[in-house]
CSV table of C-alpha atoms in Angstrom, one decimal:
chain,number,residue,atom,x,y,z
A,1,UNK,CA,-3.2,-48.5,-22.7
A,2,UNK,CA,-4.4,-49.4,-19.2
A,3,UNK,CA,-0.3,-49.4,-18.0
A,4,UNK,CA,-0.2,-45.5,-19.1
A,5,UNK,CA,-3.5,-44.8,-17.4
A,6,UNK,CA,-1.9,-46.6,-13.9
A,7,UNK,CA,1.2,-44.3,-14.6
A,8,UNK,CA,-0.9,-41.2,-15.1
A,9,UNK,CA,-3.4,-41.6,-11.4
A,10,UNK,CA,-0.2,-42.8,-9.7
A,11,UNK,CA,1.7,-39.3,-11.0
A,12,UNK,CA,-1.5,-37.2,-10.1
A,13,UNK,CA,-1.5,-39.1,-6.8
A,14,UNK,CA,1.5,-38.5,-5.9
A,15,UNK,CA,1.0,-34.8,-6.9
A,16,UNK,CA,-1.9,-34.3,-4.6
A,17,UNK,CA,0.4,-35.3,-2.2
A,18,UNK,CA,3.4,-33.7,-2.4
A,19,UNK,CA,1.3,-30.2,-2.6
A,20,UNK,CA,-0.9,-31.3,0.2
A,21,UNK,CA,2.0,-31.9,2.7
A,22,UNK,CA,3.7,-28.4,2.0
A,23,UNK,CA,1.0,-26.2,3.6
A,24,UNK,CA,2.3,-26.0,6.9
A,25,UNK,CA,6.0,-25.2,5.8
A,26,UNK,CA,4.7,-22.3,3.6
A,27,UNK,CA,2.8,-20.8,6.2
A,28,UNK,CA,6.1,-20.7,8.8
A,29,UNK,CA,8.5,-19.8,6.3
A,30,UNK,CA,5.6,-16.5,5.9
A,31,UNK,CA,6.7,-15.0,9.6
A,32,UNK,CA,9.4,-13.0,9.5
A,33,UNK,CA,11.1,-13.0,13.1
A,34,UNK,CA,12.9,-9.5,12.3
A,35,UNK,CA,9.1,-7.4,11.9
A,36,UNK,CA,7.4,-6.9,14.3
A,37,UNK,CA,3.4,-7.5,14.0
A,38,UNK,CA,1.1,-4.8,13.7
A,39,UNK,CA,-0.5,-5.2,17.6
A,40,UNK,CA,2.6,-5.2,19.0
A,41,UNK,CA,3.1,-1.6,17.3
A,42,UNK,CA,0.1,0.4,18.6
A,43,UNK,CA,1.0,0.1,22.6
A,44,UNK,CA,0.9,3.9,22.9
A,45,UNK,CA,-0.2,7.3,22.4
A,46,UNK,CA,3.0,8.0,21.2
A,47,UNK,CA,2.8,4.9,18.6
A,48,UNK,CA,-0.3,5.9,17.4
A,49,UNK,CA,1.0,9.5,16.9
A,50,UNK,CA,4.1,7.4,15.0
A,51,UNK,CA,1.5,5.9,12.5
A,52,UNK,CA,-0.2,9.1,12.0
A,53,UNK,CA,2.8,10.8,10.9
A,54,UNK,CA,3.2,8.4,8.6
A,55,UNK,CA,0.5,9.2,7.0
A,56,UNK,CA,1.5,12.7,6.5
A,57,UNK,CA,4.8,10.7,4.9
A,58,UNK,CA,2.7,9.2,2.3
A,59,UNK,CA,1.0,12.3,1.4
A,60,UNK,CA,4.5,14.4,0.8
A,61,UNK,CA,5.8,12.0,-1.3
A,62,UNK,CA,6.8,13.1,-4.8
A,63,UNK,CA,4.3,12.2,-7.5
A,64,UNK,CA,1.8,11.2,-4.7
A,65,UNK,CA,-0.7,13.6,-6.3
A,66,UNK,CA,0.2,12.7,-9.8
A,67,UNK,CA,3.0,16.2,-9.5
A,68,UNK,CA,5.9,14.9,-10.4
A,69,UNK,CA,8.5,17.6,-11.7
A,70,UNK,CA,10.1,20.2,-9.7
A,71,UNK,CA,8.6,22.1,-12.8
A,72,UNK,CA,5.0,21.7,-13.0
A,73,UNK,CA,4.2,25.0,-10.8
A,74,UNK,CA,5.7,27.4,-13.7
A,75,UNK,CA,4.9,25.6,-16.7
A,76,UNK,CA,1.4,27.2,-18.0
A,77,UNK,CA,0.6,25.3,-21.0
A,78,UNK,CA,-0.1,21.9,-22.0
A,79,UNK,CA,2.3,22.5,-25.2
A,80,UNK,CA,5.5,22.9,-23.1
A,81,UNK,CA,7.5,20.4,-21.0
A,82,UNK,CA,10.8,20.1,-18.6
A,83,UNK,CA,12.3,17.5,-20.6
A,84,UNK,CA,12.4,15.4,-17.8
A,85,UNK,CA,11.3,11.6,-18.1
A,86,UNK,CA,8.0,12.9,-16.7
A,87,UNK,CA,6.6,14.3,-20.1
A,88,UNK,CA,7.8,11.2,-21.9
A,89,UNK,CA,4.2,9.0,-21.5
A,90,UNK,CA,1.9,10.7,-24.4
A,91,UNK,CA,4.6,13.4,-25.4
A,92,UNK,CA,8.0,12.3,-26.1
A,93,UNK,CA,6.7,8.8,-26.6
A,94,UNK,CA,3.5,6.3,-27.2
A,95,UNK,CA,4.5,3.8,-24.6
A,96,UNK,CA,2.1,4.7,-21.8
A,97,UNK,CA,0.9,1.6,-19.9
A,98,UNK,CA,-0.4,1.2,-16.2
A,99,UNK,CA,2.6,-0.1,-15.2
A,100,UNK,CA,4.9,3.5,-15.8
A,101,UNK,CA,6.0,4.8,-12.4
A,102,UNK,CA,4.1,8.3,-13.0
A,103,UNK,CA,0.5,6.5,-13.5
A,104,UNK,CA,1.2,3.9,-10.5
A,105,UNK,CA,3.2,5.8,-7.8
A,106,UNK,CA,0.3,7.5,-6.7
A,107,UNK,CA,-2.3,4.7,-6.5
A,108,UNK,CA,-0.2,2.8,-4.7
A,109,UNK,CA,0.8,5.4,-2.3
A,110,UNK,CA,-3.1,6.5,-2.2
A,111,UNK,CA,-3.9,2.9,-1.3
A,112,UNK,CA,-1.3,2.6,0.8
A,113,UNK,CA,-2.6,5.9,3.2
A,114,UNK,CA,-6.1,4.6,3.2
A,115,UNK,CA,-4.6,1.5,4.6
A,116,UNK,CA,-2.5,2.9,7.4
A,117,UNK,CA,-5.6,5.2,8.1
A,118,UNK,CA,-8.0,2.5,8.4
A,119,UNK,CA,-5.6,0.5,10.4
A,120,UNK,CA,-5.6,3.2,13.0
A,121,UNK,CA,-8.9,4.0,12.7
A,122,UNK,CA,-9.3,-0.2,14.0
A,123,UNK,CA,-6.6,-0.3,16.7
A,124,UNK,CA,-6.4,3.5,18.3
A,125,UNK,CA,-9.6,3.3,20.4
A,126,UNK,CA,-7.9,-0.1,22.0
A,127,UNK,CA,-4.7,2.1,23.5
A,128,UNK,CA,-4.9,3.5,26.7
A,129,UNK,CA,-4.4,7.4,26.4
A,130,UNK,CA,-4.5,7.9,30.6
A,131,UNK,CA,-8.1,9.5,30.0
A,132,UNK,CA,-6.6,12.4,27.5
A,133,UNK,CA,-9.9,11.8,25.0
A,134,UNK,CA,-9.0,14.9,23.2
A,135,UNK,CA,-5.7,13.2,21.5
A,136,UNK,CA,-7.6,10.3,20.9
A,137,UNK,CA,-10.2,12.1,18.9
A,138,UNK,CA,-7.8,14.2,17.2
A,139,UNK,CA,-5.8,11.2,15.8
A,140,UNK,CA,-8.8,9.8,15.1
A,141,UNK,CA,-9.9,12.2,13.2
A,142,UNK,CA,-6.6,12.5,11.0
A,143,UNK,CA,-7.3,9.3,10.0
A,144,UNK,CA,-10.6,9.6,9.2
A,145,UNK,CA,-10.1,12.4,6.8
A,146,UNK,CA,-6.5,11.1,6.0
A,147,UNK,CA,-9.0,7.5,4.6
A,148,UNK,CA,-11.6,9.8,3.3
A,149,UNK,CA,-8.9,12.1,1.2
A,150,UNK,CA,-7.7,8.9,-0.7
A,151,UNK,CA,-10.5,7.6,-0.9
A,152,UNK,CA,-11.8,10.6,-2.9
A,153,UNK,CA,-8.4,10.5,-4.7
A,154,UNK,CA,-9.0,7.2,-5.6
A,155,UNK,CA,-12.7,7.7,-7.0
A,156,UNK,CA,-11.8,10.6,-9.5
């Protein structure tokens, strides 16, 4: 009994430090020499206008509001459908879970504008504009509705 109780602290020893010594190795496999980083990006006006746009990006996408179908604009009933795989979920079938594209597309891209926005909203201010204040404010201000728009999305 004690000789399986050595084994078992010697194995859970061991453990500890074979997860202990990979910490450093994880964290520089996690940098990705190909992307460039975030600060690097917002340099100028013109960047900043870049990340702004994307925002706009976001916001076009199909199914970023929930629309999904090319037909949703002339269909006027809730008993009717395009027969597309977007009426399937509650229709055409019972298998609706979180995880079907047409229930998570639009969090996800939602989340994903209120990211960008806030980003800018943190790193705009920092870039010099050459004194043109009005630019600044008015990307600024993209982003703050832009943030506040999925964030209102997100709530309802």
């Amino acid at each position: 009994m004690k000789n399986y109780k050595k084994v078992y602290a010697a194995f859970i020893l061991a453990g500890g430090l074979i997860l202990h010594g990979c910490n450093g190795i994880f964290d520089d496999l996690a940098i990705n020499p190909n992307q460039p980083s975030m600060g690097a990006y917002f340099t100028s006006p013109s960047a900043v206008n870049d990340a702004v746009m994307t925002m706009y990006g976001y916001m076009s996408t199909q199914r970023c509001l929930g629309a999904s179908g090319s037909k949703t604009t002339i269909i006027r009933s809730d008993e009717a459908s395009s027969n597309s795989d977007y009426g399937k979920p509650g229709m055409f079938g019972a298998d609706l879970n979180a995880s079907y594209y047409t229930i998570e597309q639009p969090y996800t891209l939602m989340y994903t504008t209120a990211s960008q926005a806030s980003y800018i909203i943190e790193t705009a201010p920092s870039v010099d504009f050459s004194g043109n204040e009005e630019l600044r404010n008015a990307y600024m201000g993209e982003a703050y509705f832009w943030r506040a728009f999925a964030h209102y999305y997100l709530l309802i």
